[in-house]
Amino acid sequence: MNTETARFLNELNKRFYDVCASSFSDTRSAAWPGWKKCFDAIDSACRDGDAIRILDVACGNMRFESFLQNEMGKDRFAICAVDTCESLAREGSETFGLPVRFADDVELPLSAESLDTGEMLFNQRDIVSCVLADEPFGFSGFDIAACFGFFHHVPGAKARAALLDQLCDAVNPGGVIVISLWRFLDDERLACKASKTTELVRIDLAKALDFEALEQGDAFLGWQERSGVYRYAHSFSDEEVEALIGGISSRTELISRFRSDGRTGDLNEYLVLSKL
C-alpha cells in the first residue's frame, strides 16, 4: 500500500473515533476473554514481586487498564497508555473510575523507570502516523507492550510489521509483547456487513480513495446504521499472521498463539512473544 492511501485511511479512522467516541465507548465495557488467557504471560513478567511496567498502545477507552486493576490491584503495575483519540480515553477513564493522569507535556523519550507504582499515565500519539513516518514511538524499558484491537486499523502489511517491531523496541530483554489480530472476515455475518459497507464506501469515496491500492483483507465497517460514518479495517489470514511472527523471529520467541473472543469465540488471534 502506498503512503498516500495509508494516510488517507488513517485520517478516515481518526475522524470516525472523534465523531463516535462516546457511543463507541458505551459498547466497550467488558474485558475480552482472550486477555485472561494472556494473563499468565503478563504475570510471568513480574520480577520478584516488583511492579510490572506496561505500555498499552492504542488503549481506546482504557478498559484494559480497568481489567488490570481488577485482576492485579493497582499496586502491582504502572502503565503508560497511548492513543490517538484522547476523548475516547477520557470517556473510558471516567466510566471505569480510573486515576489516569492526562499529561499534555509528556517528554519523550519516556522510560518505564519514570513511572511510579500504581501510576496510570495517558499520552496522546498518532500511532499510525509515527509508523508511516518511520518515527520511533519514544518509549523504552517496559516489561510488557500490549496492543489490543488496533492492528486491524493499521493500513498496509509493511506498516503493521513496523508497528510490531516498535513494540519490541519498547520492552526490555525478557519482556513480553502481546497483540491481538482481528479476523472478522472469517465470520459470515461480519463478512457480509463489511462487504455491504465497503460497496457504499466505493460509491461515497470514489473520487477520494485509490481503491486499487488496497490489499487483500482490507474492508470498511460502519457504525450503528449512521450514514456516511466509516472506518477502515483489515482482517488477518493465517499467512499474514505467520509473516508477522517471522518478521521478528530473530528478536523474539513465540510463547503462545491462540484464538478467542466474539460470538464464535475465535474472532481475535493472539500472539504472546518474549523478547530475546
PDB file of C-alpha atoms in Angstrom:
ATOM      1  CA  MET A   1       0.000   0.000   0.000  1.00  0.00           C
ATOM      2  CA  ASN A   2       1.328   3.441  -0.859  1.00  0.00           C
ATOM      3  CA  THR A   3       1.846   6.041   1.856  1.00  0.00           C
ATOM      4  CA  GLU A   4      -0.755   8.464   0.490  1.00  0.00           C
ATOM      5  CA  THR A   5      -3.500   5.843   0.704  1.00  0.00           C
ATOM      6  CA  ALA A   6      -2.369   4.724   4.152  1.00  0.00           C
ATOM      7  CA  ARG A   7      -2.507   8.293   5.449  1.00  0.00           C
ATOM      8  CA  PHE A   8      -5.981   8.794   3.970  1.00  0.00           C
ATOM      9  CA  LEU A   9      -7.235   5.663   5.727  1.00  0.00           C
ATOM     10  CA  ASN A  10      -5.675   6.786   8.993  1.00  0.00           C
ATOM     11  CA  GLU A  11      -7.439  10.142   8.758  1.00  0.00           C
ATOM     12  CA  LEU A  12     -10.702   8.349   7.985  1.00  0.00           C
ATOM     13  CA  ASN A  13     -10.358   6.307  11.182  1.00  0.00           C
ATOM     14  CA  LYS A  14      -9.360   9.333  13.251  1.00  0.00           C
ATOM     15  CA  ARG A  15     -12.498  11.140  12.135  1.00  0.00           C
ATOM     16  CA  PHE A  16     -14.578   8.078  12.962  1.00  0.00           C
ATOM     17  CA  TYR A  17     -13.348   7.918  16.551  1.00  0.00           C
ATOM     18  CA  ASP A  18     -13.571  11.668  17.031  1.00  0.00           C
ATOM     19  CA  VAL A  19     -17.222  11.577  15.984  1.00  0.00           C
ATOM     20  CA  CYS A  20     -18.217   8.289  17.608  1.00  0.00           C
ATOM     21  CA  ALA A  21     -16.064   8.243  20.757  1.00  0.00           C
ATOM     22  CA  SER A  22     -18.955   8.338  23.216  1.00  0.00           C
ATOM     23  CA  SER A  23     -21.230   5.792  21.555  1.00  0.00           C
ATOM     24  CA  PHE A  24     -18.275   3.525  20.783  1.00  0.00           C
ATOM     25  CA  SER A  25     -17.109   3.599  24.407  1.00  0.00           C
ATOM     26  CA  ASP A  26     -20.627   2.703  25.551  1.00  0.00           C
ATOM     27  CA  THR A  27     -20.338  -0.622  23.704  1.00  0.00           C
ATOM     28  CA  ARG A  28     -16.868  -1.445  25.028  1.00  0.00           C
ATOM     29  CA  SER A  29     -17.191  -2.132  28.762  1.00  0.00           C
ATOM     30  CA  ALA A  30     -16.334  -5.806  29.252  1.00  0.00           C
ATOM     31  CA  ALA A  31     -12.885  -7.394  29.226  1.00  0.00           C
ATOM     32  CA  TRP A  32     -12.125  -9.721  26.348  1.00  0.00           C
ATOM     33  CA  PRO A  33     -11.849 -13.416  27.331  1.00  0.00           C
ATOM     34  CA  GLY A  34      -8.533 -13.542  25.475  1.00  0.00           C
ATOM     35  CA  TRP A  35      -6.988 -11.125  27.982  1.00  0.00           C
ATOM     36  CA  LYS A  36      -7.430 -13.684  30.728  1.00  0.00           C
ATOM     37  CA  LYS A  37      -5.637 -16.274  28.611  1.00  0.00           C
ATOM     38  CA  CYS A  38      -2.786 -13.794  28.175  1.00  0.00           C
ATOM     39  CA  PHE A  39      -2.668 -13.099  31.894  1.00  0.00           C
ATOM     40  CA  ASP A  40      -0.193 -15.869  32.749  1.00  0.00           C
ATOM     41  CA  ALA A  41       2.314 -14.339  30.317  1.00  0.00           C
ATOM     42  CA  ILE A  42       1.741 -10.896  31.761  1.00  0.00           C
ATOM     43  CA  ASP A  43       2.074 -12.181  35.312  1.00  0.00           C
ATOM     44  CA  SER A  44       5.303 -14.015  34.493  1.00  0.00           C
ATOM     45  CA  ALA A  45       6.986 -10.729  33.622  1.00  0.00           C
ATOM     46  CA  CYS A  46       6.828  -9.655  37.268  1.00  0.00           C
ATOM     47  CA  ARG A  47      10.324  -9.687  38.748  1.00  0.00           C
ATOM     48  CA  ASP A  48      10.405 -10.894  42.365  1.00  0.00           C
ATOM     49  CA  GLY A  49       7.204  -9.092  43.216  1.00  0.00           C
ATOM     50  CA  ASP A  50       8.225  -5.788  41.613  1.00  0.00           C
ATOM     51  CA  ALA A  51       5.534  -3.737  39.920  1.00  0.00           C
ATOM     52  CA  ILE A  52       5.156  -4.510  36.233  1.00  0.00           C
ATOM     53  CA  ARG A  53       5.720  -1.597  33.827  1.00  0.00           C
ATOM     54  CA  ILE A  54       3.224  -1.828  30.957  1.00  0.00           C
ATOM     55  CA  LEU A  55       2.911   0.072  27.702  1.00  0.00           C
ATOM     56  CA  ASP A  56      -0.602  -0.079  26.250  1.00  0.00           C
ATOM     57  CA  VAL A  57      -0.503   1.075  22.633  1.00  0.00           C
ATOM     58  CA  ALA A  58      -3.934   2.102  21.300  1.00  0.00           C
ATOM     59  CA  CYS A  59      -5.639   1.982  24.698  1.00  0.00           C
ATOM     60  CA  GLY A  60      -9.030   3.102  23.365  1.00  0.00           C
ATOM     61  CA  ASN A  61     -11.393   3.694  26.278  1.00  0.00           C
ATOM     62  CA  MET A  62      -8.937   2.153  28.768  1.00  0.00           C
ATOM     63  CA  ARG A  63     -10.906  -0.968  29.581  1.00  0.00           C
ATOM     64  CA  PHE A  64      -7.667  -2.971  29.558  1.00  0.00           C
ATOM     65  CA  GLU A  65      -6.458  -0.708  32.360  1.00  0.00           C
ATOM     66  CA  SER A  66      -9.697  -1.427  34.214  1.00  0.00           C
ATOM     67  CA  PHE A  67      -9.139  -5.152  33.649  1.00  0.00           C
ATOM     68  CA  LEU A  68      -5.604  -4.954  35.038  1.00  0.00           C
ATOM     69  CA  GLN A  69      -6.726  -3.050  38.107  1.00  0.00           C
ATOM     70  CA  ASN A  70      -9.450  -5.599  38.803  1.00  0.00           C
ATOM     71  CA  GLU A  71      -7.164  -8.595  38.221  1.00  0.00           C
ATOM     72  CA  MET A  72      -3.950  -7.364  39.820  1.00  0.00           C
ATOM     73  CA  GLY A  73      -4.703  -4.417  42.049  1.00  0.00           C
ATOM     74  CA  LYS A  74      -3.247  -1.014  41.227  1.00  0.00           C
ATOM     75  CA  ASP A  75      -0.140  -1.532  43.385  1.00  0.00           C
ATOM     76  CA  ARG A  76       1.206  -4.312  41.157  1.00  0.00           C
ATOM     77  CA  PHE A  77       1.676  -2.339  37.962  1.00  0.00           C
ATOM     78  CA  ALA A  78       2.306   1.047  36.390  1.00  0.00           C
ATOM     79  CA  ILE A  79       1.094   1.814  32.901  1.00  0.00           C
ATOM     80  CA  CYS A  80       1.595   4.273  30.091  1.00  0.00           C
ATOM     81  CA  ALA A  81      -1.484   4.257  27.867  1.00  0.00           C
ATOM     82  CA  VAL A  82      -1.177   5.679  24.363  1.00  0.00           C
ATOM     83  CA  ASP A  83      -3.873   6.550  21.849  1.00  0.00           C
ATOM     84  CA  THR A  84      -4.676   8.975  19.069  1.00  0.00           C
ATOM     85  CA  CYS A  85      -8.131   9.784  20.473  1.00  0.00           C
ATOM     86  CA  GLU A  86      -7.870  11.447  23.896  1.00  0.00           C
ATOM     87  CA  SER A  87     -11.646  11.955  24.173  1.00  0.00           C
ATOM     88  CA  LEU A  88     -12.154   8.184  23.984  1.00  0.00           C
ATOM     89  CA  ALA A  89      -9.611   7.625  26.755  1.00  0.00           C
ATOM     90  CA  ARG A  90     -11.189  10.313  28.926  1.00  0.00           C
ATOM     91  CA  GLU A  91     -14.647   8.822  28.370  1.00  0.00           C
ATOM     92  CA  GLY A  92     -13.470   5.405  29.496  1.00  0.00           C
ATOM     93  CA  SER A  93     -11.396   6.590  32.442  1.00  0.00           C
ATOM     94  CA  GLU A  94     -14.471   8.337  33.865  1.00  0.00           C
ATOM     95  CA  THR A  95     -16.702   5.338  33.227  1.00  0.00           C
ATOM     96  CA  PHE A  96     -14.302   2.921  34.918  1.00  0.00           C
ATOM     97  CA  GLY A  97     -13.258   5.360  37.643  1.00  0.00           C
ATOM     98  CA  LEU A  98      -9.560   5.115  36.807  1.00  0.00           C
ATOM     99  CA  PRO A  99      -6.997   7.508  38.331  1.00  0.00           C
ATOM    100  CA  VAL A 100      -5.490   8.458  34.978  1.00  0.00           C
ATOM    101  CA  ARG A 101      -3.088  11.357  34.632  1.00  0.00           C
ATOM    102  CA  PHE A 102      -3.677  13.119  31.328  1.00  0.00           C
ATOM    103  CA  ALA A 103      -0.428  14.911  30.639  1.00  0.00           C
ATOM    104  CA  ASP A 104      -0.130  17.237  27.679  1.00  0.00           C
ATOM    105  CA  ASP A 105       3.533  17.818  28.405  1.00  0.00           C
ATOM    106  CA  VAL A 106       4.895  14.271  28.488  1.00  0.00           C
ATOM    107  CA  GLU A 107       8.520  14.453  27.458  1.00  0.00           C
ATOM    108  CA  LEU A 108       9.700  11.823  25.021  1.00  0.00           C
ATOM    109  CA  PRO A 109      11.588   9.575  25.008  1.00  0.00           C
ATOM    110  CA  LEU A 110       9.887   8.146  28.080  1.00  0.00           C
ATOM    111  CA  SER A 111      11.464   5.342  30.085  1.00  0.00           C
ATOM    112  CA  ALA A 112       9.325   2.947  32.097  1.00  0.00           C
ATOM    113  CA  GLU A 113      11.514   3.678  35.102  1.00  0.00           C
ATOM    114  CA  SER A 114       9.981   7.154  35.306  1.00  0.00           C
ATOM    115  CA  LEU A 115       6.561   5.696  36.164  1.00  0.00           C
ATOM    116  CA  ASP A 116       5.606   5.379  39.818  1.00  0.00           C
ATOM    117  CA  THR A 117       3.973   2.180  41.065  1.00  0.00           C
ATOM    118  CA  GLY A 118       0.225   2.442  40.581  1.00  0.00           C
ATOM    119  CA  GLU A 119       0.515   5.286  38.094  1.00  0.00           C
ATOM    120  CA  MET A 120      -1.694   5.433  35.012  1.00  0.00           C
ATOM    121  CA  LEU A 121      -0.335   7.929  32.518  1.00  0.00           C
ATOM    122  CA  PHE A 122      -2.010   8.793  29.224  1.00  0.00           C
ATOM    123  CA  ASN A 123      -0.026  10.099  26.269  1.00  0.00           C
ATOM    124  CA  GLN A 124      -1.741  11.208  23.072  1.00  0.00           C
ATOM    125  CA  ARG A 125       0.130   9.985  19.997  1.00  0.00           C
ATOM    126  CA  ASP A 126      -0.924   9.405  16.406  1.00  0.00           C
ATOM    127  CA  ILE A 127       0.449   5.885  16.284  1.00  0.00           C
ATOM    128  CA  VAL A 128      -0.143   5.189  12.605  1.00  0.00           C
ATOM    129  CA  SER A 129       1.427   8.489  11.551  1.00  0.00           C
ATOM    130  CA  CYS A 130       4.515   7.624  13.604  1.00  0.00           C
ATOM    131  CA  VAL A 131       4.807   4.250  11.898  1.00  0.00           C
ATOM    132  CA  LEU A 132       4.273   5.658   8.404  1.00  0.00           C
ATOM    133  CA  ALA A 133       6.915   8.335   9.004  1.00  0.00           C
ATOM    134  CA  ASP A 134       9.320   5.749  10.435  1.00  0.00           C
ATOM    135  CA  GLU A 135       9.338   7.821  13.623  1.00  0.00           C
ATOM    136  CA  PRO A 136      10.193   5.995  16.879  1.00  0.00           C
ATOM    137  CA  PHE A 137       7.438   5.986  19.475  1.00  0.00           C
ATOM    138  CA  GLY A 138       9.869   7.108  22.144  1.00  0.00           C
ATOM    139  CA  PHE A 139       9.025   4.507  24.816  1.00  0.00           C
ATOM    140  CA  SER A 140      11.533   2.111  26.364  1.00  0.00           C
ATOM    141  CA  GLY A 141      12.286  -0.152  29.298  1.00  0.00           C
ATOM    142  CA  PHE A 142       8.863  -1.751  29.697  1.00  0.00           C
ATOM    143  CA  ASP A 143       8.122  -5.280  30.912  1.00  0.00           C
ATOM    144  CA  ILE A 144       5.005  -5.583  28.748  1.00  0.00           C
ATOM    145  CA  ALA A 145       3.983  -3.957  25.481  1.00  0.00           C
ATOM    146  CA  ALA A 146       0.326  -4.653  24.708  1.00  0.00           C
ATOM    147  CA  CYS A 147      -1.659  -3.713  21.621  1.00  0.00           C
ATOM    148  CA  PHE A 148      -5.249  -4.951  21.510  1.00  0.00           C
ATOM    149  CA  GLY A 149      -7.911  -4.171  18.937  1.00  0.00           C
ATOM    150  CA  PHE A 150      -5.704  -1.956  16.822  1.00  0.00           C
ATOM    151  CA  PHE A 151      -3.543  -3.829  14.317  1.00  0.00           C
ATOM    152  CA  HIS A 152      -6.585  -4.108  12.027  1.00  0.00           C
ATOM    153  CA  HIS A 153      -6.669  -0.295  11.831  1.00  0.00           C
ATOM    154  CA  VAL A 154      -3.048  -0.034  10.654  1.00  0.00           C
ATOM    155  CA  PRO A 155      -3.073   0.324   6.848  1.00  0.00           C
ATOM    156  CA  GLY A 156      -0.714  -1.938   4.943  1.00  0.00           C
ATOM    157  CA  ALA A 157       1.346  -5.023   5.761  1.00  0.00           C
ATOM    158  CA  LYS A 158       4.575  -3.015   5.867  1.00  0.00           C
ATOM    159  CA  ALA A 159       3.201  -0.609   8.477  1.00  0.00           C
ATOM    160  CA  ARG A 160       1.846  -3.451  10.620  1.00  0.00           C
ATOM    161  CA  ALA A 161       5.244  -5.143  10.613  1.00  0.00           C
ATOM    162  CA  ALA A 162       6.858  -1.827  11.584  1.00  0.00           C
ATOM    163  CA  LEU A 163       4.419  -1.413  14.480  1.00  0.00           C
ATOM    164  CA  LEU A 164       5.267  -4.855  15.829  1.00  0.00           C
ATOM    165  CA  ASP A 165       8.950  -4.015  15.538  1.00  0.00           C
ATOM    166  CA  GLN A 166       8.422  -0.837  17.564  1.00  0.00           C
ATOM    167  CA  LEU A 167       6.576  -2.784  20.247  1.00  0.00           C
ATOM    168  CA  CYS A 168       9.652  -4.998  20.512  1.00  0.00           C
ATOM    169  CA  ASP A 169      11.849  -1.914  20.850  1.00  0.00           C
ATOM    170  CA  ALA A 170       9.752  -0.729  23.797  1.00  0.00           C
ATOM    171  CA  VAL A 171      10.392  -3.736  26.067  1.00  0.00           C
ATOM    172  CA  ASN A 172      13.471  -4.973  27.877  1.00  0.00           C
ATOM    173  CA  PRO A 173      15.056  -8.332  27.002  1.00  0.00           C
ATOM    174  CA  GLY A 174      12.862 -10.963  28.626  1.00  0.00           C
ATOM    175  CA  GLY A 175       9.869  -8.651  28.320  1.00  0.00           C
ATOM    176  CA  VAL A 176       6.610  -9.688  26.701  1.00  0.00           C
ATOM    177  CA  ILE A 177       4.793  -8.374  23.633  1.00  0.00           C
ATOM    178  CA  VAL A 178       1.088  -9.219  23.475  1.00  0.00           C
ATOM    179  CA  ILE A 179      -1.092  -8.362  20.475  1.00  0.00           C
ATOM    180  CA  SER A 180      -4.485  -9.274  19.037  1.00  0.00           C
ATOM    181  CA  LEU A 181      -5.292  -9.618  15.353  1.00  0.00           C
ATOM    182  CA  TRP A 182      -8.938  -9.375  14.261  1.00  0.00           C
ATOM    183  CA  ARG A 183     -10.182 -11.993  11.794  1.00  0.00           C
ATOM    184  CA  PHE A 184     -13.667 -10.663  11.102  1.00  0.00           C
ATOM    185  CA  LEU A 185     -13.842 -11.931   7.523  1.00  0.00           C
ATOM    186  CA  ASP A 186     -13.757 -15.483   8.907  1.00  0.00           C
ATOM    187  CA  ASP A 187     -17.237 -14.808  10.312  1.00  0.00           C
ATOM    188  CA  GLU A 188     -20.040 -14.978   7.731  1.00  0.00           C
ATOM    189  CA  ARG A 189     -22.204 -12.345   9.419  1.00  0.00           C
ATOM    190  CA  LEU A 190     -19.393  -9.812   9.848  1.00  0.00           C
ATOM    191  CA  ALA A 191     -18.038 -10.515   6.369  1.00  0.00           C
ATOM    192  CA  CYS A 192     -21.469  -9.777   4.884  1.00  0.00           C
ATOM    193  CA  LYS A 193     -21.749  -6.482   6.792  1.00  0.00           C
ATOM    194  CA  ALA A 194     -18.213  -5.489   5.772  1.00  0.00           C
ATOM    195  CA  SER A 195     -18.960  -6.287   2.125  1.00  0.00           C
ATOM    196  CA  LYS A 196     -22.086  -4.107   2.086  1.00  0.00           C
ATOM    197  CA  THR A 197     -20.336  -1.202   3.802  1.00  0.00           C
ATOM    198  CA  THR A 198     -17.320  -1.483   1.516  1.00  0.00           C
ATOM    199  CA  GLU A 199     -19.600  -1.144  -1.515  1.00  0.00           C
ATOM    200  CA  LEU A 200     -21.085   2.029  -0.015  1.00  0.00           C
ATOM    201  CA  VAL A 201     -17.583   3.396   0.544  1.00  0.00           C
ATOM    202  CA  ARG A 202     -16.679   2.664  -3.075  1.00  0.00           C
ATOM    203  CA  ILE A 203     -19.524   4.959  -4.069  1.00  0.00           C
ATOM    204  CA  ASP A 204     -19.126   7.684  -1.428  1.00  0.00           C
ATOM    205  CA  LEU A 205     -15.320   7.911  -1.627  1.00  0.00           C
ATOM    206  CA  ALA A 206     -14.865   7.070  -5.303  1.00  0.00           C
ATOM    207  CA  LYS A 207     -13.030  10.309  -6.038  1.00  0.00           C
ATOM    208  CA  ALA A 208     -11.046  10.478  -2.783  1.00  0.00           C
ATOM    209  CA  LEU A 209      -9.594   6.995  -2.344  1.00  0.00           C
ATOM    210  CA  ASP A 210      -7.460   4.865  -4.640  1.00  0.00           C
ATOM    211  CA  PHE A 211      -9.196   1.506  -4.201  1.00  0.00           C
ATOM    212  CA  GLU A 212      -6.575  -0.218  -6.346  1.00  0.00           C
ATOM    213  CA  ALA A 213      -4.046   0.469  -3.566  1.00  0.00           C
ATOM    214  CA  LEU A 214      -5.977  -1.596  -1.018  1.00  0.00           C
ATOM    215  CA  GLU A 215      -4.643  -5.003  -0.026  1.00  0.00           C
ATOM    216  CA  GLN A 216      -6.265  -8.417   0.292  1.00  0.00           C
ATOM    217  CA  GLY A 217      -8.282  -8.475   3.530  1.00  0.00           C
ATOM    218  CA  ASP A 218      -8.934  -4.719   3.596  1.00  0.00           C
ATOM    219  CA  ALA A 219     -12.533  -3.648   4.197  1.00  0.00           C
ATOM    220  CA  PHE A 220     -14.706  -0.900   5.636  1.00  0.00           C
ATOM    221  CA  LEU A 221     -17.138  -1.002   8.525  1.00  0.00           C
ATOM    222  CA  GLY A 222     -19.967   1.286   9.527  1.00  0.00           C
ATOM    223  CA  TRP A 223     -21.378   2.172  12.916  1.00  0.00           C
ATOM    224  CA  GLN A 224     -24.898   1.835  14.311  1.00  0.00           C
ATOM    225  CA  GLU A 225     -26.554   2.464  10.930  1.00  0.00           C
ATOM    226  CA  ARG A 226     -25.138   6.008  10.809  1.00  0.00           C
ATOM    227  CA  SER A 227     -24.970   7.313   7.249  1.00  0.00           C
ATOM    228  CA  GLY A 228     -21.540   8.219   5.897  1.00  0.00           C
ATOM    229  CA  VAL A 229     -19.646   7.037   9.003  1.00  0.00           C
ATOM    230  CA  TYR A 230     -16.899   4.601   8.045  1.00  0.00           C
ATOM    231  CA  ARG A 231     -13.745   3.064   9.456  1.00  0.00           C
ATOM    232  CA  TYR A 232     -11.029   1.120   7.692  1.00  0.00           C
ATOM    233  CA  ALA A 233     -10.219  -2.361   8.991  1.00  0.00           C
ATOM    234  CA  HIS A 234      -8.055  -5.276   7.900  1.00  0.00           C
ATOM    235  CA  SER A 235      -8.915  -8.918   8.500  1.00  0.00           C
ATOM    236  CA  PHE A 236      -5.923 -11.203   9.018  1.00  0.00           C
ATOM    237  CA  SER A 237      -5.206 -14.525   7.329  1.00  0.00           C
ATOM    238  CA  ASP A 238      -3.052 -17.422   8.533  1.00  0.00           C
ATOM    239  CA  GLU A 239      -0.339 -16.394   6.091  1.00  0.00           C
ATOM    240  CA  GLU A 240      -0.260 -12.826   7.381  1.00  0.00           C
ATOM    241  CA  VAL A 241      -0.010 -13.953  10.991  1.00  0.00           C
ATOM    242  CA  GLU A 242       2.876 -16.235  10.064  1.00  0.00           C
ATOM    243  CA  ALA A 243       4.577 -13.340   8.265  1.00  0.00           C
ATOM    244  CA  LEU A 244       4.305 -11.086  11.325  1.00  0.00           C
ATOM    245  CA  ILE A 245       5.801 -13.772  13.546  1.00  0.00           C
ATOM    246  CA  GLY A 246       8.551 -14.477  11.029  1.00  0.00           C
ATOM    247  CA  GLY A 247       9.427 -10.816  10.703  1.00  0.00           C
ATOM    248  CA  ILE A 248      10.584 -10.630  14.331  1.00  0.00           C
ATOM    249  CA  SER A 249      11.713 -14.245  14.780  1.00  0.00           C
ATOM    250  CA  SER A 250      15.322 -13.132  15.292  1.00  0.00           C
ATOM    251  CA  ARG A 251      14.263 -10.853  18.158  1.00  0.00           C
ATOM    252  CA  THR A 252      11.532 -12.829  19.894  1.00  0.00           C
ATOM    253  CA  GLU A 253      10.340 -16.261  20.936  1.00  0.00           C
ATOM    254  CA  LEU A 254       6.688 -17.169  20.389  1.00  0.00           C
ATOM    255  CA  ILE A 255       5.246 -18.193  23.747  1.00  0.00           C
ATOM    256  CA  SER A 256       1.610 -18.627  22.822  1.00  0.00           C
ATOM    257  CA  ARG A 257      -0.692 -18.297  19.829  1.00  0.00           C
ATOM    258  CA  PHE A 258      -4.433 -18.819  20.192  1.00  0.00           C
ATOM    259  CA  ARG A 259      -7.847 -17.554  19.108  1.00  0.00           C
ATOM    260  CA  SER A 260     -10.573 -16.147  21.331  1.00  0.00           C
ATOM    261  CA  ASP A 261     -13.353 -13.541  21.651  1.00  0.00           C
ATOM    262  CA  GLY A 262     -16.500 -12.622  19.806  1.00  0.00           C
ATOM    263  CA  ARG A 263     -19.731 -14.574  19.476  1.00  0.00           C
ATOM    264  CA  THR A 264     -17.899 -17.520  17.959  1.00  0.00           C
ATOM    265  CA  GLY A 265     -15.019 -17.426  20.436  1.00  0.00           C
ATOM    266  CA  ASP A 266     -12.355 -17.168  17.724  1.00  0.00           C
ATOM    267  CA  LEU A 267     -12.533 -13.728  16.094  1.00  0.00           C
ATOM    268  CA  ASN A 268      -9.258 -12.470  17.582  1.00  0.00           C
ATOM    269  CA  GLU A 269      -5.934 -14.226  17.152  1.00  0.00           C
ATOM    270  CA  TYR A 270      -3.474 -13.528  19.957  1.00  0.00           C
ATOM    271  CA  LEU A 271       0.296 -13.612  19.836  1.00  0.00           C
ATOM    272  CA  VAL A 272       2.344 -13.649  23.034  1.00  0.00           C
ATOM    273  CA  LEU A 273       6.058 -13.173  22.371  1.00  0.00           C
ATOM    274  CA  SER A 274       9.089 -12.909  24.618  1.00  0.00           C
ATOM    275  CA  LYS A 275      11.899 -10.571  23.599  1.00  0.00           C
ATOM    276  CA  LEU A 276      15.278 -12.321  23.366  1.00  0.00           C
TER     277      LEU A 276
END
